[in-house]
Amino acid sequence: MATFFGEVLSVYSRAVEEDEEELEEDEEDAQIRKELDEKREVHLHWCPEVSDALQTGSKLQCSQFLLAVGHNAARFLSVYVLASAKWDAVGHMSVWNERSQAGTGQSGEKSACVFYRHKEAPSVLICQLTCYVAEDQQFQWTEKVFDCLQQRDLTVTVLSDSFMADYKTAHYLCGSSGPFLRSLHTASFSSPPVCRSLEQPNILTGLPAAVLNHCQVYRIAAVVYQCFSDVIGPDSVAMETFKPALTELGKSVHLDLSPSLEVVRKFVRTSDLQSNLYI
């Protein structure tokens, strides 16, 4: 390029350098996204016996799968079902996200998602889940779990916690109205639910919704029982609200619906109870 005075200057373009910088940034961003996706991947770990059977192409023979999502639902199973000591822990799930970075079952930690199988009725499987499963992980969780289960004659029951503040109704709800149960089920679920259906415009969200949607698509009999409560944390009253949901499970295994006070106190700390009225 020649200037007005005849001086010849080399041509320099910033566009080339900017394109190279953008390419380097794009590659770096892609690497970061890849590492984050790998970290957020849901990992399912089974005990050696189950793992060996699955590697041969077999599925877990399961007639009833009971999933408890939330602290009250999980503790309800601990008090009324798992306290019988007739259950074996057969697997756990590792989940990492912005709200669930501990208790994933890695490095010797206690997992927040554990699978149990009944010793005398091995076709009955239970899962306790108290960690948060992010929206982008719910499909992974559902696919990986149900891919291990035989789906013929399978019945799925989901127990889930929810705040009463999330319940939408045209009528005023006083404190004495809760806790209470509402249900939603798939078209393949033929048994009558033990409580009223969830009224519109209320909807299911989170992992219970993902599980119910999966069961609807694959024509699996499934029902979700959602407990609406105004108490945060372990609450014996909210836990007892789930009792009617054990109707089907009680046909397969013996349940102790009148646990000792020691067992209840082990999982419920009344001093920690807190209302979400002013959250």
PDB file of C-alpha atoms in Angstrom:
ATOM      1  CA  MET A   1       0.000   0.000   0.000  1.00  0.00           C
ATOM      2  CA  ALA A   2       1.416   3.417  -0.996  1.00  0.00           C
ATOM      3  CA  THR A   3       0.942   6.592   1.067  1.00  0.00           C
ATOM      4  CA  PHE A   4       0.489  10.148  -0.284  1.00  0.00           C
ATOM      5  CA  PHE A   5       4.261  10.697  -0.053  1.00  0.00           C
ATOM      6  CA  GLY A   6       5.086   7.539  -2.009  1.00  0.00           C
ATOM      7  CA  GLU A   7       6.087   5.498   1.026  1.00  0.00           C
ATOM      8  CA  VAL A   8       5.253   1.804   0.660  1.00  0.00           C
ATOM      9  CA  LEU A   9       3.725   0.185   3.730  1.00  0.00           C
ATOM     10  CA  SER A  10       3.033  -3.488   4.322  1.00  0.00           C
ATOM     11  CA  VAL A  11      -0.636  -4.424   4.353  1.00  0.00           C
ATOM     12  CA  TYR A  12      -1.838  -5.382   7.840  1.00  0.00           C
ATOM     13  CA  SER A  13      -5.256  -6.784   8.617  1.00  0.00           C
ATOM     14  CA  ARG A  14      -6.612  -7.135  12.167  1.00  0.00           C
ATOM     15  CA  ALA A  15      -9.390  -9.397  10.912  1.00  0.00           C
ATOM     16  CA  VAL A  16      -7.058 -12.392  10.592  1.00  0.00           C
ATOM     17  CA  GLU A  17      -5.742 -12.012  14.131  1.00  0.00           C
ATOM     18  CA  GLU A  18      -9.245 -11.515  15.558  1.00  0.00           C
ATOM     19  CA  ASP A  19     -10.487 -14.627  13.741  1.00  0.00           C
ATOM     20  CA  GLU A  20      -7.615 -16.634  15.245  1.00  0.00           C
ATOM     21  CA  GLU A  21      -8.397 -15.298  18.730  1.00  0.00           C
ATOM     22  CA  GLU A  22     -12.086 -16.132  18.341  1.00  0.00           C
ATOM     23  CA  LEU A  23     -11.193 -19.630  17.127  1.00  0.00           C
ATOM     24  CA  GLU A  24      -8.965 -20.176  20.158  1.00  0.00           C
ATOM     25  CA  GLU A  25     -11.726 -18.910  22.474  1.00  0.00           C
ATOM     26  CA  ASP A  26     -14.300 -21.143  20.788  1.00  0.00           C
ATOM     27  CA  GLU A  27     -12.057 -24.186  21.207  1.00  0.00           C
ATOM     28  CA  GLU A  28     -11.451 -23.300  24.854  1.00  0.00           C
ATOM     29  CA  ASP A  29     -15.187 -22.800  25.482  1.00  0.00           C
ATOM     30  CA  ALA A  30     -15.950 -26.102  23.773  1.00  0.00           C
ATOM     31  CA  GLN A  31     -13.425 -27.879  25.986  1.00  0.00           C
ATOM     32  CA  ILE A  32     -14.901 -26.299  29.112  1.00  0.00           C
ATOM     33  CA  ARG A  33     -18.427 -27.301  28.047  1.00  0.00           C
ATOM     34  CA  LYS A  34     -17.241 -30.852  27.349  1.00  0.00           C
ATOM     35  CA  GLU A  35     -15.608 -31.160  30.770  1.00  0.00           C
ATOM     36  CA  LEU A  36     -18.703 -29.724  32.463  1.00  0.00           C
ATOM     37  CA  ASP A  37     -20.992 -32.135  30.578  1.00  0.00           C
ATOM     38  CA  GLU A  38     -18.798 -35.055  31.649  1.00  0.00           C
ATOM     39  CA  LYS A  39     -18.882 -33.868  35.256  1.00  0.00           C
ATOM     40  CA  ARG A  40     -22.675 -33.522  35.182  1.00  0.00           C
ATOM     41  CA  GLU A  41     -23.171 -36.998  33.752  1.00  0.00           C
ATOM     42  CA  VAL A  42     -25.296 -39.270  35.923  1.00  0.00           C
ATOM     43  CA  HIS A  43     -23.529 -42.489  36.965  1.00  0.00           C
ATOM     44  CA  LEU A  44     -25.403 -45.604  38.085  1.00  0.00           C
ATOM     45  CA  HIS A  45     -23.449 -48.071  40.224  1.00  0.00           C
ATOM     46  CA  TRP A  46     -24.789 -51.554  41.002  1.00  0.00           C
ATOM     47  CA  CYS A  47     -23.454 -54.156  43.382  1.00  0.00           C
ATOM     48  CA  PRO A  48     -21.270 -56.882  41.755  1.00  0.00           C
ATOM     49  CA  GLU A  49     -24.108 -59.433  41.635  1.00  0.00           C
ATOM     50  CA  VAL A  50     -26.496 -57.110  39.810  1.00  0.00           C
ATOM     51  CA  SER A  51     -23.738 -55.647  37.648  1.00  0.00           C
ATOM     52  CA  ASP A  52     -22.637 -59.090  36.464  1.00  0.00           C
ATOM     53  CA  ALA A  53     -26.216 -60.030  35.575  1.00  0.00           C
ATOM     54  CA  LEU A  54     -26.746 -56.803  33.621  1.00  0.00           C
ATOM     55  CA  GLN A  55     -23.512 -57.314  31.665  1.00  0.00           C
ATOM     56  CA  THR A  56     -24.878 -60.618  30.347  1.00  0.00           C
ATOM     57  CA  GLY A  57     -27.826 -58.752  28.859  1.00  0.00           C
ATOM     58  CA  SER A  58     -30.304 -59.664  31.587  1.00  0.00           C
ATOM     59  CA  LYS A  59     -32.643 -57.147  33.175  1.00  0.00           C
ATOM     60  CA  LEU A  60     -33.528 -56.780  36.828  1.00  0.00           C
ATOM     61  CA  GLN A  61     -36.699 -58.787  37.426  1.00  0.00           C
ATOM     62  CA  CYS A  62     -38.863 -56.094  38.952  1.00  0.00           C
ATOM     63  CA  SER A  63     -42.615 -56.195  39.528  1.00  0.00           C
ATOM     64  CA  GLN A  64     -42.765 -53.121  41.786  1.00  0.00           C
ATOM     65  CA  PHE A  65     -40.486 -50.107  41.784  1.00  0.00           C
ATOM     66  CA  LEU A  66     -41.032 -47.577  44.557  1.00  0.00           C
ATOM     67  CA  LEU A  67     -39.235 -44.240  44.226  1.00  0.00           C
ATOM     68  CA  ALA A  68     -39.168 -41.690  47.064  1.00  0.00           C
ATOM     69  CA  VAL A  69     -38.088 -38.174  46.052  1.00  0.00           C
ATOM     70  CA  GLY A  70     -37.487 -35.686  48.850  1.00  0.00           C
ATOM     71  CA  HIS A  71     -36.576 -35.844  52.523  1.00  0.00           C
ATOM     72  CA  ASN A  72     -40.040 -36.605  53.932  1.00  0.00           C
ATOM     73  CA  ALA A  73     -40.754 -39.242  51.292  1.00  0.00           C
ATOM     74  CA  ALA A  74     -37.356 -40.879  51.819  1.00  0.00           C
ATOM     75  CA  ARG A  75     -37.645 -40.851  55.604  1.00  0.00           C
ATOM     76  CA  PHE A  76     -41.157 -42.262  55.334  1.00  0.00           C
ATOM     77  CA  LEU A  77     -39.668 -45.320  53.618  1.00  0.00           C
ATOM     78  CA  SER A  78     -36.926 -45.531  56.249  1.00  0.00           C
ATOM     79  CA  VAL A  79     -39.508 -45.606  59.060  1.00  0.00           C
ATOM     80  CA  TYR A  80     -42.314 -47.687  57.570  1.00  0.00           C
ATOM     81  CA  VAL A  81     -40.548 -49.929  55.059  1.00  0.00           C
ATOM     82  CA  LEU A  82     -36.765 -50.212  55.376  1.00  0.00           C
ATOM     83  CA  ALA A  83     -36.780 -50.458  59.191  1.00  0.00           C
ATOM     84  CA  SER A  84     -37.692 -54.155  58.880  1.00  0.00           C
ATOM     85  CA  ALA A  85     -34.028 -54.955  58.009  1.00  0.00           C
ATOM     86  CA  LYS A  86     -35.188 -57.220  55.203  1.00  0.00           C
ATOM     87  CA  TRP A  87     -33.644 -55.060  52.485  1.00  0.00           C
ATOM     88  CA  ASP A  88     -30.257 -55.116  50.794  1.00  0.00           C
ATOM     89  CA  ALA A  89     -28.627 -52.033  49.288  1.00  0.00           C
ATOM     90  CA  VAL A  90     -27.914 -53.081  45.697  1.00  0.00           C
ATOM     91  CA  GLY A  91     -26.856 -49.831  44.052  1.00  0.00           C
ATOM     92  CA  HIS A  92     -26.528 -46.062  44.136  1.00  0.00           C
ATOM     93  CA  MET A  93     -26.515 -43.116  41.776  1.00  0.00           C
ATOM     94  CA  SER A  94     -23.817 -40.423  41.562  1.00  0.00           C
ATOM     95  CA  VAL A  95     -25.135 -36.948  40.711  1.00  0.00           C
ATOM     96  CA  TRP A  96     -23.181 -33.682  40.561  1.00  0.00           C
ATOM     97  CA  ASN A  97     -24.695 -30.279  39.830  1.00  0.00           C
ATOM     98  CA  GLU A  98     -24.858 -26.759  41.215  1.00  0.00           C
ATOM     99  CA  ARG A  99     -27.098 -27.835  44.123  1.00  0.00           C
ATOM    100  CA  SER A 100     -25.935 -31.389  44.727  1.00  0.00           C
ATOM    101  CA  GLN A 101     -22.161 -31.474  45.070  1.00  0.00           C
ATOM    102  CA  ALA A 102     -21.906 -33.748  48.096  1.00  0.00           C
ATOM    103  CA  GLY A 103     -23.358 -37.086  49.120  1.00  0.00           C
ATOM    104  CA  THR A 104     -23.032 -38.564  45.633  1.00  0.00           C
ATOM    105  CA  GLY A 105     -21.608 -41.863  46.752  1.00  0.00           C
ATOM    106  CA  GLN A 106     -18.114 -41.097  45.504  1.00  0.00           C
ATOM    107  CA  SER A 107     -14.934 -41.332  47.581  1.00  0.00           C
ATOM    108  CA  GLY A 108     -16.692 -43.228  50.349  1.00  0.00           C
ATOM    109  CA  GLU A 109     -19.398 -40.621  50.871  1.00  0.00           C
ATOM    110  CA  LYS A 110     -22.919 -41.661  51.804  1.00  0.00           C
ATOM    111  CA  SER A 111     -24.999 -41.574  48.654  1.00  0.00           C
ATOM    112  CA  ALA A 112     -28.127 -39.448  48.457  1.00  0.00           C
ATOM    113  CA  CYS A 113     -29.657 -41.870  45.924  1.00  0.00           C
ATOM    114  CA  VAL A 114     -29.709 -45.521  47.021  1.00  0.00           C
ATOM    115  CA  PHE A 115     -31.460 -48.598  45.600  1.00  0.00           C
ATOM    116  CA  TYR A 116     -32.711 -51.408  47.865  1.00  0.00           C
ATOM    117  CA  ARG A 117     -34.054 -54.876  47.035  1.00  0.00           C
ATOM    118  CA  HIS A 118     -36.204 -57.005  49.312  1.00  0.00           C
ATOM    119  CA  LYS A 119     -34.488 -60.182  50.515  1.00  0.00           C
ATOM    120  CA  GLU A 120     -37.597 -62.389  50.402  1.00  0.00           C
ATOM    121  CA  ALA A 121     -39.269 -60.703  47.410  1.00  0.00           C
ATOM    122  CA  PRO A 122     -36.372 -59.697  45.106  1.00  0.00           C
ATOM    123  CA  SER A 123     -38.761 -58.389  42.464  1.00  0.00           C
ATOM    124  CA  VAL A 124     -39.528 -55.409  44.741  1.00  0.00           C
ATOM    125  CA  LEU A 125     -37.095 -52.518  44.304  1.00  0.00           C
ATOM    126  CA  ILE A 126     -36.970 -49.255  46.261  1.00  0.00           C
ATOM    127  CA  CYS A 127     -35.036 -46.059  45.611  1.00  0.00           C
ATOM    128  CA  GLN A 128     -34.501 -43.266  48.145  1.00  0.00           C
ATOM    129  CA  LEU A 129     -33.457 -39.978  46.585  1.00  0.00           C
ATOM    130  CA  THR A 130     -32.763 -36.877  48.655  1.00  0.00           C
ATOM    131  CA  CYS A 131     -30.362 -35.013  46.351  1.00  0.00           C
ATOM    132  CA  TYR A 132     -31.309 -32.494  43.676  1.00  0.00           C
ATOM    133  CA  VAL A 133     -31.414 -33.775  40.099  1.00  0.00           C
ATOM    134  CA  ALA A 134     -31.079 -30.892  37.643  1.00  0.00           C
ATOM    135  CA  GLU A 135     -33.353 -30.519  34.643  1.00  0.00           C
ATOM    136  CA  ASP A 136     -30.651 -31.575  32.191  1.00  0.00           C
ATOM    137  CA  GLN A 137     -29.954 -34.710  34.299  1.00  0.00           C
ATOM    138  CA  GLN A 138     -33.504 -35.964  34.779  1.00  0.00           C
ATOM    139  CA  PHE A 139     -33.684 -37.675  31.380  1.00  0.00           C
ATOM    140  CA  GLN A 140     -30.318 -39.364  32.028  1.00  0.00           C
ATOM    141  CA  TRP A 141     -31.434 -40.584  35.441  1.00  0.00           C
ATOM    142  CA  THR A 142     -34.704 -41.987  34.131  1.00  0.00           C
ATOM    143  CA  GLU A 143     -33.209 -43.654  31.061  1.00  0.00           C
ATOM    144  CA  LYS A 144     -30.351 -45.301  32.951  1.00  0.00           C
ATOM    145  CA  VAL A 145     -32.569 -46.678  35.727  1.00  0.00           C
ATOM    146  CA  PHE A 146     -35.372 -48.024  33.551  1.00  0.00           C
ATOM    147  CA  ASP A 147     -32.910 -49.467  31.045  1.00  0.00           C
ATOM    148  CA  CYS A 148     -31.888 -51.890  33.814  1.00  0.00           C
ATOM    149  CA  LEU A 149     -35.435 -52.987  34.697  1.00  0.00           C
ATOM    150  CA  GLN A 150     -37.637 -55.470  32.899  1.00  0.00           C
ATOM    151  CA  GLN A 151     -40.757 -53.490  32.044  1.00  0.00           C
ATOM    152  CA  ARG A 152     -43.291 -56.246  31.552  1.00  0.00           C
ATOM    153  CA  ASP A 153     -45.840 -56.299  34.412  1.00  0.00           C
ATOM    154  CA  LEU A 154     -43.933 -53.492  36.114  1.00  0.00           C
ATOM    155  CA  THR A 155     -45.732 -51.065  38.425  1.00  0.00           C
ATOM    156  CA  VAL A 156     -44.033 -47.821  39.417  1.00  0.00           C
ATOM    157  CA  THR A 157     -45.007 -45.751  42.454  1.00  0.00           C
ATOM    158  CA  VAL A 158     -43.415 -42.352  43.092  1.00  0.00           C
ATOM    159  CA  LEU A 159     -43.671 -40.534  46.423  1.00  0.00           C
ATOM    160  CA  SER A 160     -42.728 -36.876  46.235  1.00  0.00           C
ATOM    161  CA  ASP A 161     -42.504 -33.842  48.524  1.00  0.00           C
ATOM    162  CA  SER A 162     -43.827 -30.412  47.604  1.00  0.00           C
ATOM    163  CA  PHE A 163     -44.473 -27.118  49.365  1.00  0.00           C
ATOM    164  CA  MET A 164     -48.077 -26.153  49.990  1.00  0.00           C
ATOM    165  CA  ALA A 165     -47.180 -22.703  48.632  1.00  0.00           C
ATOM    166  CA  ASP A 166     -46.758 -24.339  45.208  1.00  0.00           C
ATOM    167  CA  TYR A 167     -50.312 -25.679  45.253  1.00  0.00           C
ATOM    168  CA  LYS A 168     -52.687 -23.575  43.156  1.00  0.00           C
ATOM    169  CA  THR A 169     -56.345 -23.411  44.120  1.00  0.00           C
ATOM    170  CA  ALA A 170     -59.201 -20.948  43.918  1.00  0.00           C
ATOM    171  CA  HIS A 171     -60.026 -21.602  47.568  1.00  0.00           C
ATOM    172  CA  TYR A 172     -58.085 -20.418  50.593  1.00  0.00           C
ATOM    173  CA  LEU A 173     -55.977 -23.062  52.303  1.00  0.00           C
ATOM    174  CA  CYS A 174     -55.613 -22.644  56.056  1.00  0.00           C
ATOM    175  CA  GLY A 175     -52.877 -24.274  58.094  1.00  0.00           C
ATOM    176  CA  SER A 176     -55.154 -27.173  59.046  1.00  0.00           C
ATOM    177  CA  SER A 177     -55.607 -28.109  55.368  1.00  0.00           C
ATOM    178  CA  GLY A 178     -52.233 -29.777  55.046  1.00  0.00           C
ATOM    179  CA  PRO A 179     -50.407 -31.924  54.571  1.00  0.00           C
ATOM    180  CA  PHE A 180     -52.422 -33.704  51.879  1.00  0.00           C
ATOM    181  CA  LEU A 181     -51.875 -36.040  48.920  1.00  0.00           C
ATOM    182  CA  ARG A 182     -52.628 -35.581  45.241  1.00  0.00           C
ATOM    183  CA  SER A 183     -51.993 -38.078  42.443  1.00  0.00           C
ATOM    184  CA  LEU A 184     -51.297 -38.373  38.737  1.00  0.00           C
ATOM    185  CA  HIS A 185     -50.999 -41.659  36.862  1.00  0.00           C
ATOM    186  CA  THR A 186     -50.343 -43.071  33.413  1.00  0.00           C
ATOM    187  CA  ALA A 187     -53.006 -44.506  31.144  1.00  0.00           C
ATOM    188  CA  SER A 188     -51.708 -48.025  31.890  1.00  0.00           C
ATOM    189  CA  PHE A 189     -52.294 -47.667  35.627  1.00  0.00           C
ATOM    190  CA  SER A 190     -55.556 -49.533  36.222  1.00  0.00           C
ATOM    191  CA  SER A 191     -55.807 -49.518  40.019  1.00  0.00           C
ATOM    192  CA  PRO A 192     -57.775 -46.686  41.636  1.00  0.00           C
ATOM    193  CA  PRO A 193     -55.440 -44.071  43.170  1.00  0.00           C
ATOM    194  CA  VAL A 194     -55.644 -43.737  46.950  1.00  0.00           C
ATOM    195  CA  CYS A 195     -56.308 -39.993  46.788  1.00  0.00           C
ATOM    196  CA  ARG A 196     -57.740 -37.267  44.554  1.00  0.00           C
ATOM    197  CA  SER A 197     -56.085 -36.389  41.268  1.00  0.00           C
ATOM    198  CA  LEU A 198     -53.938 -33.273  41.017  1.00  0.00           C
ATOM    199  CA  GLU A 199     -56.233 -30.476  39.942  1.00  0.00           C
ATOM    200  CA  GLN A 200     -55.504 -28.062  37.116  1.00  0.00           C
ATOM    201  CA  PRO A 201     -53.630 -25.771  36.718  1.00  0.00           C
ATOM    202  CA  ASN A 202     -51.215 -27.650  39.006  1.00  0.00           C
ATOM    203  CA  ILE A 203     -48.489 -29.622  37.239  1.00  0.00           C
ATOM    204  CA  LEU A 204     -45.777 -32.085  38.191  1.00  0.00           C
ATOM    205  CA  THR A 205     -42.196 -30.932  37.871  1.00  0.00           C
ATOM    206  CA  GLY A 206     -38.723 -32.321  38.429  1.00  0.00           C
ATOM    207  CA  LEU A 207     -37.773 -35.993  38.496  1.00  0.00           C
ATOM    208  CA  PRO A 208     -41.311 -37.286  39.336  1.00  0.00           C
ATOM    209  CA  ALA A 209     -42.577 -35.650  36.137  1.00  0.00           C
ATOM    210  CA  ALA A 210     -39.709 -37.143  34.116  1.00  0.00           C
ATOM    211  CA  VAL A 211     -40.419 -40.634  35.483  1.00  0.00           C
ATOM    212  CA  LEU A 212     -44.159 -40.342  34.860  1.00  0.00           C
ATOM    213  CA  ASN A 213     -43.553 -39.092  31.324  1.00  0.00           C
ATOM    214  CA  HIS A 214     -41.195 -42.008  30.610  1.00  0.00           C
ATOM    215  CA  CYS A 215     -43.745 -44.507  31.919  1.00  0.00           C
ATOM    216  CA  GLN A 216     -46.510 -42.939  29.829  1.00  0.00           C
ATOM    217  CA  VAL A 217     -44.413 -43.192  26.647  1.00  0.00           C
ATOM    218  CA  TYR A 218     -43.434 -46.822  27.303  1.00  0.00           C
ATOM    219  CA  ARG A 219     -46.889 -47.817  28.581  1.00  0.00           C
ATOM    220  CA  ILE A 220     -45.749 -48.669  32.100  1.00  0.00           C
ATOM    221  CA  ALA A 221     -48.282 -48.589  34.927  1.00  0.00           C
ATOM    222  CA  ALA A 222     -47.177 -45.713  37.142  1.00  0.00           C
ATOM    223  CA  VAL A 223     -48.611 -43.320  39.694  1.00  0.00           C
ATOM    224  CA  VAL A 224     -47.139 -40.288  41.460  1.00  0.00           C
ATOM    225  CA  TYR A 225     -48.330 -39.321  44.935  1.00  0.00           C
ATOM    226  CA  GLN A 226     -47.391 -35.736  45.728  1.00  0.00           C
ATOM    227  CA  CYS A 227     -47.517 -34.613  49.363  1.00  0.00           C
ATOM    228  CA  PHE A 228     -48.130 -30.896  49.847  1.00  0.00           C
ATOM    229  CA  SER A 229     -46.888 -29.662  53.218  1.00  0.00           C
ATOM    230  CA  ASP A 230     -46.112 -26.305  54.829  1.00  0.00           C
ATOM    231  CA  VAL A 231     -43.171 -27.709  56.803  1.00  0.00           C
ATOM    232  CA  ILE A 232     -39.564 -27.872  55.651  1.00  0.00           C
ATOM    233  CA  GLY A 233     -37.545 -30.858  56.804  1.00  0.00           C
ATOM    234  CA  PRO A 234     -38.510 -34.184  58.421  1.00  0.00           C
ATOM    235  CA  ASP A 235     -42.090 -34.059  59.664  1.00  0.00           C
ATOM    236  CA  SER A 236     -43.886 -37.063  61.145  1.00  0.00           C
ATOM    237  CA  VAL A 237     -47.324 -35.758  60.107  1.00  0.00           C
ATOM    238  CA  ALA A 238     -46.248 -35.311  56.487  1.00  0.00           C
ATOM    239  CA  MET A 239     -44.613 -38.741  56.527  1.00  0.00           C
ATOM    240  CA  GLU A 240     -47.818 -40.432  57.706  1.00  0.00           C
ATOM    241  CA  THR A 241     -49.688 -38.790  54.830  1.00  0.00           C
ATOM    242  CA  PHE A 242     -47.929 -41.247  52.506  1.00  0.00           C
ATOM    243  CA  LYS A 243     -49.331 -44.303  54.348  1.00  0.00           C
ATOM    244  CA  PRO A 244     -52.219 -44.995  51.921  1.00  0.00           C
ATOM    245  CA  ALA A 245     -49.702 -45.171  49.055  1.00  0.00           C
ATOM    246  CA  LEU A 246     -48.316 -48.427  50.475  1.00  0.00           C
ATOM    247  CA  THR A 247     -51.455 -50.365  49.572  1.00  0.00           C
ATOM    248  CA  GLU A 248     -49.930 -52.099  46.540  1.00  0.00           C
ATOM    249  CA  LEU A 249     -46.535 -52.653  48.174  1.00  0.00           C
ATOM    250  CA  GLY A 250     -48.180 -54.276  51.179  1.00  0.00           C
ATOM    251  CA  LYS A 251     -49.496 -57.048  48.922  1.00  0.00           C
ATOM    252  CA  SER A 252     -45.923 -58.182  48.169  1.00  0.00           C
ATOM    253  CA  VAL A 253     -43.983 -57.561  51.388  1.00  0.00           C
ATOM    254  CA  HIS A 254     -44.824 -57.279  55.061  1.00  0.00           C
ATOM    255  CA  LEU A 255     -44.947 -53.685  56.272  1.00  0.00           C
ATOM    256  CA  ASP A 256     -44.850 -52.327  59.794  1.00  0.00           C
ATOM    257  CA  LEU A 257     -47.364 -49.487  59.725  1.00  0.00           C
ATOM    258  CA  SER A 258     -46.980 -48.927  63.474  1.00  0.00           C
ATOM    259  CA  PRO A 259     -43.247 -48.327  63.984  1.00  0.00           C
ATOM    260  CA  SER A 260     -41.764 -47.873  67.427  1.00  0.00           C
ATOM    261  CA  LEU A 261     -41.192 -44.409  68.805  1.00  0.00           C
ATOM    262  CA  GLU A 262     -37.431 -45.006  68.718  1.00  0.00           C
ATOM    263  CA  VAL A 263     -37.521 -45.643  64.971  1.00  0.00           C
ATOM    264  CA  VAL A 264     -39.564 -42.494  64.362  1.00  0.00           C
ATOM    265  CA  ARG A 265     -37.253 -40.364  66.511  1.00  0.00           C
ATOM    266  CA  LYS A 266     -34.250 -41.713  64.627  1.00  0.00           C
ATOM    267  CA  PHE A 267     -35.415 -40.115  61.389  1.00  0.00           C
ATOM    268  CA  VAL A 268     -37.474 -37.168  62.633  1.00  0.00           C
ATOM    269  CA  ARG A 269     -36.037 -34.303  64.647  1.00  0.00           C
ATOM    270  CA  THR A 270     -38.860 -32.079  65.785  1.00  0.00           C
ATOM    271  CA  SER A 271     -36.455 -29.332  66.865  1.00  0.00           C
ATOM    272  CA  ASP A 272     -35.426 -28.831  63.230  1.00  0.00           C
ATOM    273  CA  LEU A 273     -38.939 -28.277  61.959  1.00  0.00           C
ATOM    274  CA  GLN A 274     -39.390 -24.966  60.233  1.00  0.00           C
ATOM    275  CA  SER A 275     -42.291 -23.373  58.415  1.00  0.00           C
ATOM    276  CA  ASN A 276     -41.841 -21.997  54.892  1.00  0.00           C
ATOM    277  CA  LEU A 277     -44.534 -19.355  55.443  1.00  0.00           C
ATOM    278  CA  TYR A 278     -42.074 -16.459  55.240  1.00  0.00           C
ATOM    279  CA  ILE A 279     -39.647 -17.815  52.636  1.00  0.00           C
TER     280      ILE A 279
END
